[in-house]
Amino acid sequence: MDDPEERFTALYDRHYRAVLGYALLRAEHGVAEDVCSETFLVAWRRLGELPEPVLPWLLGVARNLLAKQRDSRGRRQALVDRIAALSTERDAVAWDVADHVVDRTTALAALATLPEQDVEAMALTSWHGLPPEQAATVMGCSTRTYNVRLHRARKRLSRALRAEPAGGQAGSAGRPRAVEHGQRFAEEA
């Protein structure tokens, strides 16, 4: 069988139920179907290099995809929990958009004082959720170098947020509200 489409169709017909069954034992129906589809997409892309027997390889791919799904759900839940921990019931009831606009403006002004490399280092971890190894790859440096850059960037952001903005609104103890929130971001991020 030299035709790639025929070869893939035969592979799919022979192993689809086994791969889906494997995924269904480990995830809800919608996730299992997605994992099964992605597994066969990987198989299609690597059709010329599939080992024999192919079923263990397919199940290994499905297993890895399921692990990525779990990790992704775990990171999302951790972010939701972190946001919930930083929010109080009072925030939901008495949320004043004007306070948050001032906070945002102050935070953006502090970020604008930082070198672009500092902002990128913090954004990759804090906003994009990349682990240090992946963020280091994006920035083209070692993980150790990235961690040092991130640490220094957070320190510079903390100092920039402590600087009194001209005409800024003061929060508790005469400090701008954004400084209170921003310091927490710089320390926790």
XYZ file of C-alpha atoms in Angstrom:
189
model
C 0.000 0.000 0.000
C 1.971 2.993 -1.317
C -0.768 5.621 -1.303
C -0.443 7.671 1.928
C -4.178 8.352 2.096
C -5.063 4.668 1.812
C -2.410 3.762 4.375
C -3.698 6.383 6.804
C -7.331 5.384 6.247
C -6.484 1.760 7.007
C -4.564 2.832 10.127
C -7.452 5.029 11.262
C -10.087 2.344 10.632
C -8.039 -0.289 12.444
C -7.105 1.727 15.560
C -9.641 4.544 16.035
C -11.817 2.650 18.521
C -8.829 1.549 20.604
C -7.394 5.066 20.825
C -10.793 6.587 21.613
C -11.459 3.897 24.225
C -8.100 4.610 25.851
C -8.862 8.339 25.980
C -12.409 7.781 27.271
C -11.065 5.864 30.261
C -9.027 8.915 31.234
C -11.086 11.948 30.225
C -14.601 13.173 29.597
C -16.151 12.479 26.203
C -15.409 15.813 24.497
C -11.787 15.870 25.648
C -11.346 12.223 24.656
C -12.601 12.906 21.133
C -10.272 15.901 20.805
C -7.309 13.850 22.015
C -8.179 11.049 19.612
C -8.375 13.495 16.697
C -5.062 15.102 17.649
C -3.469 11.667 17.969
C -4.399 10.782 14.406
C -3.293 14.215 13.215
C 0.160 13.492 14.658
C 0.054 10.055 12.998
C -0.810 11.659 9.638
C 2.091 14.098 9.955
C 4.493 11.270 10.804
C 3.005 8.645 8.529
C 6.354 7.788 6.955
C 8.079 7.162 10.273
C 5.461 5.181 12.237
C 6.816 2.121 14.052
C 5.395 -1.393 13.879
C 3.276 -2.254 15.737
C 1.703 1.188 15.601
C -0.970 0.872 18.322
C 1.420 1.304 21.285
C 2.832 4.396 19.612
C -0.672 5.819 19.054
C -1.603 5.166 22.689
C 1.638 6.846 23.800
C 0.753 9.932 21.777
C -2.750 9.936 23.262
C -1.277 9.574 26.756
C 1.015 12.575 26.211
C -1.851 14.672 24.840
C -4.008 13.770 27.839
C -1.187 14.813 30.175
C -0.949 18.162 28.386
C -4.703 18.600 28.765
C -4.457 17.917 32.512
C -1.531 20.326 32.907
C -3.407 23.007 30.987
C -6.540 22.534 33.101
C -4.415 22.630 36.241
C -2.773 25.915 35.224
C -6.139 27.443 34.374
C -7.592 26.354 37.710
C -4.540 27.673 39.578
C -4.988 31.038 37.868
C -8.694 31.126 38.762
C -7.857 30.208 42.368
C -5.165 32.885 42.513
C -7.517 35.560 41.186
C -10.215 34.445 43.625
C -7.729 34.627 46.509
C -6.783 38.184 45.545
C -10.421 39.253 45.263
C -12.718 39.804 48.167
C -16.487 39.819 48.374
C -16.236 43.585 48.769
C -14.498 43.776 45.376
C -17.485 42.147 43.697
C -20.017 44.370 45.467
C -18.218 47.709 45.527
C -16.033 47.472 42.435
C -15.226 50.979 41.267
C -13.998 51.098 37.685
C -12.340 54.491 38.272
C -9.965 52.963 40.831
C -8.963 50.279 38.366
C -8.392 52.797 35.557
C -6.008 54.730 37.825
C -4.329 51.452 38.845
C -3.995 50.422 35.205
C -2.597 53.793 34.188
C -0.053 53.713 37.000
C 0.942 50.133 36.199
C 1.327 50.915 32.488
C 3.408 53.986 33.307
C 5.683 51.860 35.515
C 6.011 49.220 32.792
C 6.846 51.938 30.254
C 9.913 52.899 32.299
C 11.354 49.377 32.032
C 13.573 48.077 29.238
C 11.733 46.025 26.619
C 13.630 42.885 27.652
C 12.304 43.231 31.236
C 8.714 43.581 30.068
C 9.100 40.588 27.752
C 10.603 38.421 30.518
C 7.697 39.195 32.865
C 5.035 38.877 30.158
C 6.187 35.430 29.048
C 5.754 34.050 32.555
C 2.974 36.167 34.016
C 0.715 36.757 31.041
C 1.497 33.852 28.733
C 2.031 31.296 31.506
C 5.234 29.833 30.080
C 7.516 27.907 32.408
C 11.077 29.273 32.625
C 12.476 26.664 30.209
C 10.054 27.673 27.439
C 10.348 31.397 28.158
C 14.145 31.064 27.938
C 13.775 29.424 24.531
C 11.598 32.300 23.325
C 14.143 34.850 24.561
C 17.057 32.875 23.110
C 18.949 32.321 26.368
C 19.544 29.626 28.970
C 16.978 28.925 31.680
C 19.383 30.210 34.324
C 19.917 33.482 32.403
C 16.171 33.870 31.960
C 15.549 33.368 35.681
C 18.127 36.050 36.506
C 16.552 38.438 33.967
C 13.099 37.790 35.391
C 14.268 38.373 38.959
C 15.936 41.656 38.006
C 12.931 42.767 35.958
C 10.604 42.173 38.908
C 12.887 44.186 41.189
C 12.942 47.086 38.691
C 9.144 46.944 38.352
C 8.757 46.999 42.121
C 11.016 50.073 42.354
C 9.135 51.796 39.502
C 5.813 51.145 41.223
C 7.124 52.554 44.525
C 8.067 55.818 42.806
C 5.369 58.421 43.527
C 3.581 59.282 40.259
C 2.867 62.954 39.677
C -0.693 63.660 40.788
C -1.380 59.963 41.520
C -4.229 59.028 43.836
C -3.117 57.711 47.168
C -4.305 54.457 48.681
C -3.583 53.312 52.216
C -0.689 55.018 53.994
C -0.393 57.607 51.210
C 0.714 55.050 48.619
C -0.947 54.837 45.199
C -3.389 51.925 44.982
C -1.581 50.589 41.920
C 1.602 50.385 43.940
C -0.128 48.099 46.417
C -1.512 45.888 43.623
C 1.616 46.140 41.462
C 3.958 45.172 44.277
C 1.841 42.137 44.929
C 2.071 41.295 41.184
C 5.845 41.824 41.126
C 6.331 39.678 44.234
C 3.975 36.843 43.257
C 4.555 36.702 39.524
